[in-house]
PDB file of N, CA, C and O in Angstrom:
ATOM      1  N   MET A  91       0.859  -1.109  -0.288  1.00 45.00           N
ATOM      2  CA  MET A  91       0.160  -0.067   0.140  1.00 45.00           C
ATOM      3  C   MET A  91       0.881   1.262  -0.087  1.00 45.00           C
ATOM      4  O   MET A  91       1.954   1.237   0.528  1.00 45.00           O
ATOM      5  N   ALA A  92       0.477   2.139  -0.709  1.00 62.00           N
ATOM      6  CA  ALA A  92       0.927   3.540  -0.761  1.00 62.00           C
ATOM      7  C   ALA A  92       1.090   4.143   0.480  1.00 62.00           C
ATOM      8  O   ALA A  92       0.413   4.041   1.315  1.00 62.00           O
ATOM      9  N   ASP A  93       2.206   4.632   0.922  1.00 87.00           N
ATOM     10  CA  ASP A  93       2.670   5.564   2.110  1.00 87.00           C
ATOM     11  C   ASP A  93       2.209   7.024   1.752  1.00 87.00           C
ATOM     12  O   ASP A  93       2.090   7.505   0.811  1.00 87.00           O
ATOM     13  N   VAL A  94       2.293   7.794   2.797  1.00 89.00           N
ATOM     14  CA  VAL A  94       1.551   9.252   2.564  1.00 89.00           C
ATOM     15  C   VAL A  94       2.409   9.996   1.743  1.00 89.00           C
ATOM     16  O   VAL A  94       1.946  10.937   1.187  1.00 89.00           O
ATOM     17  N   ASP A  95       3.740   9.875   1.768  1.00 90.00           N
ATOM     18  CA  ASP A  95       4.524  10.535   0.951  1.00 90.00           C
ATOM     19  C   ASP A  95       4.129  10.245  -0.780  1.00 90.00           C
ATOM     20  O   ASP A  95       4.314  11.395  -1.282  1.00 90.00           O
ATOM     21  N   ASP A  96       3.961   9.040  -1.126  1.00 90.00           N
ATOM     22  CA  ASP A  96       3.523   8.527  -2.214  1.00 90.00           C
ATOM     23  C   ASP A  96       2.255   9.432  -2.908  1.00 90.00           C
ATOM     24  O   ASP A  96       2.386  10.321  -3.631  1.00 90.00           O
ATOM     25  N   LEU A  97       1.368   9.294  -1.857  1.00 94.00           N
ATOM     26  CA  LEU A  97       0.083   9.613  -2.076  1.00 94.00           C
ATOM     27  C   LEU A  97       0.078  11.326  -1.932  1.00 94.00           C
ATOM     28  O   LEU A  97      -0.622  11.898  -3.024  1.00 94.00           O
ATOM     29  N   ALA A  98       0.624  12.049  -1.250  1.00 94.00           N
ATOM     30  CA  ALA A  98       0.831  13.341  -1.344  1.00 94.00           C
ATOM     31  C   ALA A  98       1.436  14.040  -2.693  1.00 94.00           C
ATOM     32  O   ALA A  98       0.826  14.735  -3.266  1.00 94.00           O
ATOM     33  N   CYS A  99       2.426  13.307  -3.157  1.00 94.00           N
ATOM     34  CA  CYS A  99       3.054  13.865  -4.492  1.00 94.00           C
ATOM     35  C   CYS A  99       2.209  13.298  -5.728  1.00 94.00           C
ATOM     36  O   CYS A  99       2.102  14.004  -6.537  1.00 94.00           O
ATOM     37  N   VAL A 100       1.408  12.253  -5.626  1.00 93.00           N
ATOM     38  CA  VAL A 100       0.513  12.074  -6.528  1.00 93.00           C
ATOM     39  C   VAL A 100      -0.684  12.705  -6.706  1.00 93.00           C
ATOM     40  O   VAL A 100      -0.926  13.250  -7.625  1.00 93.00           O
ATOM     41  N   TYR A 101      -1.004  13.271  -5.572  1.00 94.00           N
ATOM     42  CA  TYR A 101      -2.374  14.273  -5.609  1.00 94.00           C
ATOM     43  C   TYR A 101      -1.501  15.773  -5.986  1.00 94.00           C
ATOM     44  O   TYR A 101      -2.305  16.218  -6.868  1.00 94.00           O
ATOM     45  N   ALA A 102      -0.457  16.009  -5.525  1.00 95.00           N
ATOM     46  CA  ALA A 102       0.039  17.338  -5.935  1.00 95.00           C
ATOM     47  C   ALA A 102       0.294  17.159  -7.558  1.00 95.00           C
ATOM     48  O   ALA A 102       0.116  18.526  -8.221  1.00 95.00           O
ATOM     49  N   ALA A 103       0.910  16.143  -7.992  1.00 94.00           N
ATOM     50  CA  ALA A 103       1.036  16.148  -9.463  1.00 94.00           C
ATOM     51  C   ALA A 103      -0.362  16.289 -10.070  1.00 94.00           C
ATOM     52  O   ALA A 103      -0.435  16.570 -11.307  1.00 94.00           O
ATOM     53  N   LEU A 104      -1.369  15.702  -9.854  1.00 93.00           N
ATOM     54  CA  LEU A 104      -2.631  15.547 -10.255  1.00 93.00           C
ATOM     55  C   LEU A 104      -3.216  16.987 -10.372  1.00 93.00           C
ATOM     56  O   LEU A 104      -3.730  17.537 -11.333  1.00 93.00           O
ATOM     57  N   ILE A 105      -3.219  17.577  -9.222  1.00 94.00           N
ATOM     58  CA  ILE A 105      -3.433  19.194  -9.152  1.00 94.00           C
ATOM     59  C   ILE A 105      -2.862  20.149 -10.075  1.00 94.00           C
ATOM     60  O   ILE A 105      -3.455  20.969 -10.862  1.00 94.00           O
ATOM     61  N   LEU A 106      -1.489  19.837 -10.269  1.00 94.00           N
ATOM     62  CA  LEU A 106      -0.785  20.374 -11.357  1.00 94.00           C
ATOM     63  C   LEU A 106      -1.387  20.446 -12.815  1.00 94.00           C
ATOM     64  O   LEU A 106      -1.233  20.956 -13.382  1.00 94.00           O
ATOM     65  N   ALA A 107      -1.326  19.074 -12.977  1.00 92.00           N
ATOM     66  CA  ALA A 107      -1.967  18.648 -14.492  1.00 92.00           C
ATOM     67  C   ALA A 107      -3.325  19.055 -14.702  1.00 92.00           C
ATOM     68  O   ALA A 107      -3.719  19.681 -16.086  1.00 92.00           O
ATOM     69  N   ASP A 108      -4.065  19.072 -13.649  1.00 91.00           N
ATOM     70  CA  ASP A 108      -5.459  19.500 -13.733  1.00 91.00           C
ATOM     71  C   ASP A 108      -5.557  20.953 -14.120  1.00 91.00           C
ATOM     72  O   ASP A 108      -6.359  21.586 -14.955  1.00 91.00           O
ATOM     73  N   ASP A 109      -4.583  21.864 -13.395  1.00 92.00           N
ATOM     74  CA  ASP A 109      -4.342  23.350 -13.821  1.00 92.00           C
ATOM     75  C   ASP A 109      -3.433  23.409 -14.985  1.00 92.00           C
ATOM     76  O   ASP A 109      -3.367  24.653 -15.448  1.00 92.00           O
ATOM     77  N   GLN A 110      -3.114  22.348 -15.543  1.00 90.00           N
ATOM     78  CA  GLN A 110      -2.415  22.580 -16.837  1.00 90.00           C
ATOM     79  C   GLN A 110      -1.230  23.527 -16.666  1.00 90.00           C
ATOM     80  O   GLN A 110      -0.750  24.208 -17.518  1.00 90.00           O
ATOM     81  N   VAL A 111      -0.399  23.164 -15.628  1.00 91.00           N
ATOM     82  CA  VAL A 111       0.596  23.666 -15.032  1.00 91.00           C
ATOM     83  C   VAL A 111       1.788  22.422 -15.259  1.00 91.00           C
ATOM     84  O   VAL A 111       1.582  21.332 -14.997  1.00 91.00           O
ATOM     85  N   ALA A 112       3.122  22.939 -15.583  1.00 92.00           N
ATOM     86  CA  ALA A 112       4.248  22.094 -15.667  1.00 92.00           C
ATOM     87  C   ALA A 112       4.520  21.090 -14.449  1.00 92.00           C
ATOM     88  O   ALA A 112       4.562  21.968 -13.417  1.00 92.00           O
ATOM     89  N   ILE A 113       4.818  20.014 -14.510  1.00 93.00           N
ATOM     90  CA  ILE A 113       4.935  19.200 -13.226  1.00 93.00           C
ATOM     91  C   ILE A 113       6.471  19.291 -13.017  1.00 93.00           C
ATOM     92  O   ILE A 113       7.192  18.662 -13.775  1.00 93.00           O
ATOM     93  N   THR A 114       7.001  19.939 -11.892  1.00 94.00           N
ATOM     94  CA  THR A 114       8.361  20.070 -11.464  1.00 94.00           C
ATOM     95  C   THR A 114       8.458  19.717  -9.899  1.00 94.00           C
ATOM     96  O   THR A 114       7.271  19.816  -9.304  1.00 94.00           O
ATOM     97  N   GLY A 115       9.585  19.466  -9.709  1.00 95.00           N
ATOM     98  CA  GLY A 115       9.672  19.166  -8.436  1.00 95.00           C
ATOM     99  C   GLY A 115       9.686  20.216  -7.506  1.00 95.00           C
ATOM    100  O   GLY A 115       9.056  20.006  -6.131  1.00 95.00           O
ATOM    101  N   GLU A 116       9.856  21.438  -7.836  1.00 96.00           N
ATOM    102  CA  GLU A 116       9.574  22.721  -7.116  1.00 96.00           C
ATOM    103  C   GLU A 116       8.105  23.092  -6.940  1.00 96.00           C
ATOM    104  O   GLU A 116       7.862  23.324  -5.785  1.00 96.00           O
ATOM    105  N   LYS A 117       7.500  23.093  -8.093  1.00 96.00           N
ATOM    106  CA  LYS A 117       5.927  22.940  -7.830  1.00 96.00           C
ATOM    107  C   LYS A 117       5.289  22.038  -7.098  1.00 96.00           C
ATOM    108  O   LYS A 117       4.243  22.278  -6.133  1.00 96.00           O
ATOM    109  N   ILE A 118       5.614  20.719  -7.109  1.00 96.00           N
ATOM    110  CA  ILE A 118       4.984  19.815  -6.002  1.00 96.00           C
ATOM    111  C   ILE A 118       5.697  19.921  -4.773  1.00 96.00           C
ATOM    112  O   ILE A 118       4.717  20.263  -3.520  1.00 96.00           O
ATOM    113  N   SER A 119       6.702  20.566  -4.507  1.00 96.00           N
ATOM    114  CA  SER A 119       7.035  20.915  -3.035  1.00 96.00           C
ATOM    115  C   SER A 119       6.373  22.080  -2.474  1.00 96.00           C
ATOM    116  O   SER A 119       5.885  22.079  -1.513  1.00 96.00           O
ATOM    117  N   THR A 120       6.242  23.077  -3.340  1.00 96.00           N
ATOM    118  CA  THR A 120       5.284  24.190  -3.154  1.00 96.00           C
ATOM    119  C   THR A 120       3.576  23.871  -2.659  1.00 96.00           C
ATOM    120  O   THR A 120       3.392  24.473  -1.653  1.00 96.00           O
ATOM    121  N   LEU A 121       3.254  22.915  -3.398  1.00 96.00           N
ATOM    122  CA  LEU A 121       1.848  22.429  -3.145  1.00 96.00           C
ATOM    123  C   LEU A 121       1.807  21.724  -1.934  1.00 96.00           C
ATOM    124  O   LEU A 121       1.002  21.893  -0.957  1.00 96.00           O
ATOM    125  N   LEU A 122       3.017  20.997  -1.420  1.00 96.00           N
ATOM    126  CA  LEU A 122       2.843  20.293  -0.311  1.00 96.00           C
ATOM    127  C   LEU A 122       3.000  21.098   0.934  1.00 96.00           C
ATOM    128  O   LEU A 122       2.661  21.032   1.925  1.00 96.00           O
ATOM    129  N   LYS A 123       3.881  22.102   0.736  1.00 96.00           N
ATOM    130  CA  LYS A 123       4.067  23.207   1.635  1.00 96.00           C
ATOM    131  C   LYS A 123       2.999  23.823   2.309  1.00 96.00           C
ATOM    132  O   LYS A 123       2.638  24.160   3.085  1.00 96.00           O
ATOM    133  N   ALA A 124       2.145  24.238   0.939  1.00 96.00           N
ATOM    134  CA  ALA A 124       1.005  24.968   1.118  1.00 96.00           C
ATOM    135  C   ALA A 124      -0.112  24.121   1.941  1.00 96.00           C
ATOM    136  O   ALA A 124      -1.003  24.676   2.510  1.00 96.00           O
ATOM    137  N   ALA A 125      -0.221  22.778   1.808  1.00 94.00           N
ATOM    138  CA  ALA A 125      -1.019  21.971   2.326  1.00 94.00           C
ATOM    139  C   ALA A 125      -0.525  21.353   3.774  1.00 94.00           C
ATOM    140  O   ALA A 125      -1.187  20.699   4.252  1.00 94.00           O
ATOM    141  N   ALA A 126       0.704  21.998   4.082  1.00 95.00           N
ATOM    142  CA  ALA A 126       1.211  21.433   5.500  1.00 95.00           C
ATOM    143  C   ALA A 126       1.582  20.003   5.427  1.00 95.00           C
ATOM    144  O   ALA A 126       1.268  19.244   6.621  1.00 95.00           O
ATOM    145  N   VAL A 127       1.874  19.457   4.346  1.00 94.00           N
ATOM    146  CA  VAL A 127       2.305  18.066   4.199  1.00 94.00           C
ATOM    147  C   VAL A 127       3.916  17.967   4.110  1.00 94.00           C
ATOM    148  O   VAL A 127       4.408  18.440   3.364  1.00 94.00           O
ATOM    149  N   SER A 128       4.205  17.105   4.960  1.00 93.00           N
ATOM    150  CA  SER A 128       5.911  17.118   5.053  1.00 93.00           C
ATOM    151  C   SER A 128       6.025  15.489   4.446  1.00 93.00           C
ATOM    152  O   SER A 128       5.536  14.859   4.923  1.00 93.00           O
ATOM    153  N   VAL A 129       7.037  15.720   3.724  1.00 93.00           N
ATOM    154  CA  VAL A 129       7.484  14.546   2.641  1.00 93.00           C
ATOM    155  C   VAL A 129       9.174  14.488   2.914  1.00 93.00           C
ATOM    156  O   VAL A 129       9.887  15.631   2.847  1.00 93.00           O
ATOM    157  N   GLU A 130       9.479  13.393   2.464  1.00 93.00           N
ATOM    158  CA  GLU A 130      11.107  13.136   2.222  1.00 93.00           C
ATOM    159  C   GLU A 130      11.514  14.107   0.849  1.00 93.00           C
ATOM    160  O   GLU A 130      10.683  14.222   0.140  1.00 93.00           O
ATOM    161  N   PRO A 131      12.663  14.921   1.214  1.00 93.00           N
ATOM    162  CA  PRO A 131      12.911  15.759   0.316  1.00 93.00           C
ATOM    163  C   PRO A 131      13.160  15.262  -1.464  1.00 93.00           C
ATOM    164  O   PRO A 131      13.116  16.180  -2.429  1.00 93.00           O
ATOM    165  N   TYR A 132      13.202  13.976  -1.329  1.00 94.00           N
ATOM    166  CA  TYR A 132      13.531  13.417  -2.586  1.00 94.00           C
ATOM    167  C   TYR A 132      12.438  13.038  -3.507  1.00 94.00           C
ATOM    168  O   TYR A 132      12.359  13.009  -4.623  1.00 94.00           O
ATOM    169  N   TRP A 133      11.175  12.970  -2.807  1.00 94.00           N
ATOM    170  CA  TRP A 133       9.866  12.357  -3.339  1.00 94.00           C
ATOM    171  C   TRP A 133       9.673  13.626  -4.502  1.00 94.00           C
ATOM    172  O   TRP A 133       9.081  13.067  -5.468  1.00 94.00           O
ATOM    173  N   PRO A 134       9.472  14.801  -4.142  1.00 95.00           N
ATOM    174  CA  PRO A 134       8.953  15.755  -5.312  1.00 95.00           C
ATOM    175  C   PRO A 134       9.724  15.539  -6.687  1.00 95.00           C
ATOM    176  O   PRO A 134       9.180  15.406  -7.708  1.00 95.00           O
ATOM    177  N   GLY A 135      10.873  15.680  -6.585  1.00 95.00           N
ATOM    178  CA  GLY A 135      12.068  15.667  -7.612  1.00 95.00           C
ATOM    179  C   GLY A 135      11.760  14.287  -8.400  1.00 95.00           C
ATOM    180  O   GLY A 135      11.764  13.887  -9.598  1.00 95.00           O
ATOM    181  N   LEU A 136      11.528  13.136  -7.684  1.00 94.00           N
ATOM    182  CA  LEU A 136      11.402  11.765  -7.900  1.00 94.00           C
ATOM    183  C   LEU A 136      10.126  11.601  -8.995  1.00 94.00           C
ATOM    184  O   LEU A 136      10.239  11.269  -9.994  1.00 94.00           O
ATOM    185  N   PHE A 137       9.019  12.466  -8.594  1.00 93.00           N
ATOM    186  CA  PHE A 137       7.905  12.060  -9.285  1.00 93.00           C
ATOM    187  C   PHE A 137       7.706  12.801 -10.502  1.00 93.00           C
ATOM    188  O   PHE A 137       7.351  12.619 -11.452  1.00 93.00           O
ATOM    189  N   ALA A 138       8.537  14.075 -10.484  1.00 94.00           N
ATOM    190  CA  ALA A 138       8.628  15.136 -11.397  1.00 94.00           C
ATOM    191  C   ALA A 138       9.415  14.397 -12.623  1.00 94.00           C
ATOM    192  O   ALA A 138       9.147  14.550 -13.441  1.00 94.00           O
ATOM    193  N   LYS A 139      10.606  13.798 -12.062  1.00 95.00           N
ATOM    194  CA  LYS A 139      11.265  12.714 -13.411  1.00 95.00           C
ATOM    195  C   LYS A 139      10.582  11.692 -13.966  1.00 95.00           C
ATOM    196  O   LYS A 139      10.660  11.603 -15.081  1.00 95.00           O
ATOM    197  N   ALA A 140       9.695  11.194 -13.124  1.00 92.00           N
ATOM    198  CA  ALA A 140       8.937  10.115 -13.819  1.00 92.00           C
ATOM    199  C   ALA A 140       8.049  10.514 -14.435  1.00 92.00           C
ATOM    200  O   ALA A 140       7.368   9.648 -15.663  1.00 92.00           O
ATOM    201  N   LEU A 141       7.337  11.815 -14.246  1.00 91.00           N
ATOM    202  CA  LEU A 141       6.273  12.372 -15.240  1.00 91.00           C
ATOM    203  C   LEU A 141       6.803  13.213 -16.177  1.00 91.00           C
ATOM    204  O   LEU A 141       5.872  13.684 -16.926  1.00 91.00           O
ATOM    205  N   ASP A 142       8.204  13.399 -16.356  1.00 90.00           N
ATOM    206  CA  ASP A 142       8.619  14.134 -17.412  1.00 90.00           C
ATOM    207  C   ASP A 142       8.573  13.604 -18.713  1.00 90.00           C
ATOM    208  O   ASP A 142       8.707  12.559 -18.981  1.00 90.00           O
ATOM    209  N   GLY A 143       7.951  14.690 -19.401  1.00 89.00           N
ATOM    210  CA  GLY A 143       7.477  13.919 -21.111  1.00 89.00           C
ATOM    211  C   GLY A 143       6.172  13.476 -21.165  1.00 89.00           C
ATOM    212  O   GLY A 143       5.957  12.982 -22.329  1.00 89.00           O
ATOM    213  N   LEU A 144       5.482  13.207 -20.120  1.00 84.00           N
ATOM    214  CA  LEU A 144       4.348  12.326 -20.284  1.00 84.00           C
ATOM    215  C   LEU A 144       3.192  13.468 -20.101  1.00 84.00           C
ATOM    216  O   LEU A 144       3.213  14.446 -19.004  1.00 84.00           O
ATOM    217  N   ASN A 145       1.970  13.009 -20.821  1.00 87.00           N
ATOM    218  CA  ASN A 145       0.862  13.809 -20.762  1.00 87.00           C
ATOM    219  C   ASN A 145      -0.203  13.103 -19.633  1.00 87.00           C
ATOM    220  O   ASN A 145      -0.655  12.164 -19.822  1.00 87.00           O
ATOM    221  N   VAL A 146      -0.061  13.868 -18.544  1.00 86.00           N
ATOM    222  CA  VAL A 146      -0.690  12.815 -17.304  1.00 86.00           C
ATOM    223  C   VAL A 146      -2.375  12.910 -17.616  1.00 86.00           C
ATOM    224  O   VAL A 146      -2.903  12.028 -17.318  1.00 86.00           O
ATOM    225  N   ARG A 147      -2.701  14.229 -18.254  1.00 85.00           N
ATOM    226  CA  ARG A 147      -4.034  13.947 -18.567  1.00 85.00           C
ATOM    227  C   ARG A 147      -4.811  13.020 -19.461  1.00 85.00           C
ATOM    228  O   ARG A 147      -5.653  12.266 -19.342  1.00 85.00           O
ATOM    229  N   ASP A 148      -3.680  12.621 -20.447  1.00 85.00           N
ATOM    230  CA  ASP A 148      -3.962  11.470 -21.190  1.00 85.00           C
ATOM    231  C   ASP A 148      -3.832  10.216 -20.560  1.00 85.00           C
ATOM    232  O   ASP A 148      -4.512   9.296 -21.054  1.00 85.00           O
ATOM    233  N   LEU A 149      -2.935  10.020 -19.619  1.00 83.00           N
ATOM    234  CA  LEU A 149      -2.870   8.939 -18.897  1.00 83.00           C
ATOM    235  C   LEU A 149      -4.062   8.728 -18.233  1.00 83.00           C
ATOM    236  O   LEU A 149      -4.442   7.436 -18.058  1.00 83.00           O
ATOM    237  N   ILE A 150      -4.676   9.668 -17.646  1.00 82.00           N
ATOM    238  CA  ILE A 150      -5.979   9.415 -16.570  1.00 82.00           C
ATOM    239  C   ILE A 150      -7.106   9.120 -17.516  1.00 82.00           C
ATOM    240  O   ILE A 150      -7.750   7.982 -16.983  1.00 82.00           O
ATOM    241  N   THR A 151      -7.105   9.615 -18.607  1.00 84.00           N
ATOM    242  CA  THR A 151      -8.524   9.464 -19.587  1.00 84.00           C
ATOM    243  C   THR A 151      -8.533   8.169 -20.199  1.00 84.00           C
ATOM    244  O   THR A 151      -9.255   7.591 -20.479  1.00 84.00           O
ATOM    245  N   ASN A 152      -6.988   7.606 -20.474  1.00 84.00           N
ATOM    246  CA  ASN A 152      -7.147   6.623 -21.440  1.00 84.00           C
ATOM    247  C   ASN A 152      -6.759   5.101 -20.287  1.00 84.00           C
ATOM    248  O   ASN A 152      -6.334   4.226 -21.058  1.00 84.00           O
ATOM    249  N   VAL A 153      -6.763   5.487 -19.079  1.00 78.00           N
ATOM    250  CA  VAL A 153      -6.347   4.132 -18.315  1.00 78.00           C
ATOM    251  C   VAL A 153      -7.494   2.992 -18.494  1.00 78.00           C
ATOM    252  O   VAL A 153      -8.362   3.216 -18.262  1.00 78.00           O
ATOM    253  N   GLY A 154      -6.969   2.126 -18.953  1.00 75.00           N
ATOM    254  CA  GLY A 154      -7.626   0.807 -19.062  1.00 75.00           C
ATOM    255  C   GLY A 154      -8.592   0.976 -20.311  1.00 75.00           C
ATOM    256  O   GLY A 154      -9.596   0.001 -20.580  1.00 75.00           O
ATOM    257  N   SER A 155      -8.510   1.968 -21.231  1.00 70.00           N
ATOM    258  CA  SER A 155      -9.319   2.062 -22.446  1.00 70.00           C
ATOM    259  C   SER A 155      -9.069   0.933 -23.367  1.00 70.00           C
ATOM    260  O   SER A 155      -9.863   0.243 -24.070  1.00 70.00           O
ATOM    261  N   SER A 156      -7.825   0.440 -23.535  1.00 64.00           N
ATOM    262  CA  SER A 156      -7.430  -0.742 -24.445  1.00 64.00           C
ATOM    263  C   SER A 156      -7.082  -1.775 -23.607  1.00 64.00           C
ATOM    264  O   SER A 156      -7.162  -2.915 -24.210  1.00 64.00           O
ATOM    265  N   ALA A 157      -6.539  -1.888 -22.696  1.00 54.00           N
ATOM    266  CA  ALA A 157      -5.918  -3.121 -21.809  1.00 54.00           C
ATOM    267  C   ALA A 157      -7.224  -4.040 -21.354  1.00 54.00           C
ATOM    268  O   ALA A 157      -7.209  -5.240 -21.269  1.00 54.00           O
ATOM    269  N   GLY A 158      -8.313  -3.391 -20.775  1.00 51.00           N
ATOM    270  CA  GLY A 158      -9.531  -4.067 -20.157  1.00 51.00           C
ATOM    271  C   GLY A 158     -10.514  -4.433 -21.328  1.00 51.00           C
ATOM    272  O   GLY A 158     -11.127  -5.173 -20.631  1.00 51.00           O
ATOM    273  N   ALA A 159     -10.300  -4.197 -22.289  1.00 53.00           N
ATOM    274  CA  ALA A 159     -11.498  -4.407 -23.575  1.00 53.00           C
ATOM    275  C   ALA A 159     -11.198  -5.926 -24.059  1.00 53.00           C
ATOM    276  O   ALA A 159     -12.258  -6.566 -24.086  1.00 53.00           O
ATOM    277  N   GLY A 160      -9.844  -6.394 -23.804  1.00 54.00           N
ATOM    278  CA  GLY A 160      -9.388  -7.744 -24.474  1.00 54.00           C
ATOM    279  C   GLY A 160     -10.304  -8.913 -23.600  1.00 54.00           C
ATOM    280  O   GLY A 160     -11.031  -9.618 -24.158  1.00 54.00           O
ATOM    281  N   PRO A 161      -9.968  -8.841 -22.330  1.00 54.00           N
ATOM    282  CA  PRO A 161     -10.550  -9.916 -21.178  1.00 54.00           C
ATOM    283  C   PRO A 161     -11.923  -9.963 -21.300  1.00 54.00           C
ATOM    284  O   PRO A 161     -12.743 -10.947 -21.526  1.00 54.00           O
ATOM    285  N   ALA A 162     -12.745  -8.587 -21.324  1.00 53.00           N
ATOM    286  CA  ALA A 162     -14.262  -8.426 -21.215  1.00 53.00           C
ATOM    287  C   ALA A 162     -15.034  -8.716 -22.531  1.00 53.00           C
ATOM    288  O   ALA A 162     -15.656  -9.787 -22.335  1.00 53.00           O
ATOM    289  N   ALA A 163     -14.243  -8.627 -23.386  1.00 54.00           N
ATOM    290  CA  ALA A 163     -14.654  -9.192 -24.813  1.00 54.00           C
ATOM    291  C   ALA A 163     -14.673 -10.524 -24.799  1.00 54.00           C
ATOM    292  O   ALA A 163     -15.577 -11.228 -25.714  1.00 54.00           O
ATOM    293  N   ALA A 164     -13.645 -11.263 -24.578  1.00 52.00           N
ATOM    294  CA  ALA A 164     -13.656 -12.783 -24.802  1.00 52.00           C
ATOM    295  C   ALA A 164     -14.499 -13.413 -23.773  1.00 52.00           C
ATOM    296  O   ALA A 164     -14.887 -14.588 -23.988  1.00 52.00           O
ATOM    297  N   ALA A 165     -14.773 -13.103 -22.477  1.00 53.00           N
ATOM    298  CA  ALA A 165     -15.702 -13.513 -21.654  1.00 53.00           C
ATOM    299  C   ALA A 165     -17.210 -13.521 -22.050  1.00 53.00           C
ATOM    300  O   ALA A 165     -17.904 -14.353 -21.548  1.00 53.00           O
ATOM    301  N   ALA A 166     -17.338 -12.393 -22.899  1.00 53.00           N
ATOM    302  CA  ALA A 166     -18.920 -12.337 -23.329  1.00 53.00           C
ATOM    303  C   ALA A 166     -19.545 -13.565 -23.937  1.00 53.00           C
ATOM    304  O   ALA A 166     -20.548 -14.184 -23.746  1.00 53.00           O
ATOM    305  N   PRO A 167     -18.603 -14.171 -25.084  1.00 53.00           N
ATOM    306  CA  PRO A 167     -19.160 -15.409 -25.623  1.00 53.00           C
ATOM    307  C   PRO A 167     -19.194 -16.265 -24.960  1.00 53.00           C
ATOM    308  O   PRO A 167     -20.245 -17.444 -25.023  1.00 53.00           O
ATOM    309  N   VAL A 168     -18.550 -16.676 -23.942  1.00 51.00           N
ATOM    310  CA  VAL A 168     -18.422 -17.679 -22.858  1.00 51.00           C
ATOM    311  C   VAL A 168     -19.808 -17.758 -22.039  1.00 51.00           C
ATOM    312  O   VAL A 168     -20.421 -18.548 -21.959  1.00 51.00           O
ATOM    313  N   ALA A 169     -20.007 -16.597 -21.568  1.00 50.00           N
ATOM    314  CA  ALA A 169     -21.287 -16.464 -20.666  1.00 50.00           C
ATOM    315  C   ALA A 169     -22.469 -16.458 -21.641  1.00 50.00           C
ATOM    316  O   ALA A 169     -23.457 -17.211 -21.144  1.00 50.00           O
ATOM    317  N   ALA A 170     -22.516 -16.102 -22.996  1.00 51.00           N
ATOM    318  CA  ALA A 170     -23.736 -16.490 -23.703  1.00 51.00           C
ATOM    319  C   ALA A 170     -23.929 -17.930 -24.100  1.00 51.00           C
ATOM    320  O   ALA A 170     -24.992 -18.194 -24.201  1.00 51.00           O
ATOM    321  N   ALA A 171     -22.662 -18.461 -24.375  1.00 52.00           N
ATOM    322  CA  ALA A 171     -22.699 -19.958 -24.600  1.00 52.00           C
ATOM    323  C   ALA A 171     -23.342 -20.851 -23.501  1.00 52.00           C
ATOM    324  O   ALA A 171     -24.017 -21.800 -23.294  1.00 52.00           O
ATOM    325  N   ALA A 172     -23.100 -20.330 -22.356  1.00 54.00           N
ATOM    326  CA  ALA A 172     -23.458 -21.195 -21.082  1.00 54.00           C
ATOM    327  C   ALA A 172     -24.950 -20.921 -20.665  1.00 54.00           C
ATOM    328  O   ALA A 172     -25.517 -21.532 -20.108  1.00 54.00           O
ATOM    329  N   ALA A 173     -25.371 -19.984 -21.177  1.00 52.00           N
ATOM    330  CA  ALA A 173     -26.734 -19.385 -20.749  1.00 52.00           C
ATOM    331  C   ALA A 173     -27.743 -20.529 -21.289  1.00 52.00           C
ATOM    332  O   ALA A 173     -28.544 -20.966 -20.644  1.00 52.00           O
ATOM    333  N   PRO A 174     -27.718 -21.090 -22.565  1.00 54.00           N
ATOM    334  CA  PRO A 174     -28.682 -21.956 -22.947  1.00 54.00           C
ATOM    335  C   PRO A 174     -28.781 -23.442 -22.099  1.00 54.00           C
ATOM    336  O   PRO A 174     -29.792 -23.818 -22.166  1.00 54.00           O
ATOM    337  N   ALA A 175     -27.437 -23.785 -21.634  1.00 50.00           N
ATOM    338  CA  ALA A 175     -27.421 -25.156 -21.026  1.00 50.00           C
ATOM    339  C   ALA A 175     -27.987 -24.885 -19.689  1.00 50.00           C
ATOM    340  O   ALA A 175     -28.862 -26.040 -19.388  1.00 50.00           O
TER     341      ALA A 175
END
């Protein structure tokens, strides 16, 4: 399970992405300080580097749009075939 440092940085990054602001370690740190959340100093930079060059909004809107479709579509014919029996 994620700890408080992870979640705080994730939420800060989501806030920045929602406001269409570039996600940097400094901006994550600023949001965390404004929220009075204390994290280890390396977390904001780590998250900023991990998200560098990625469009977070696209990641959120496309999560599971292609990966989840395969198994669900494959299970539908099996359920339909089992019903008449």
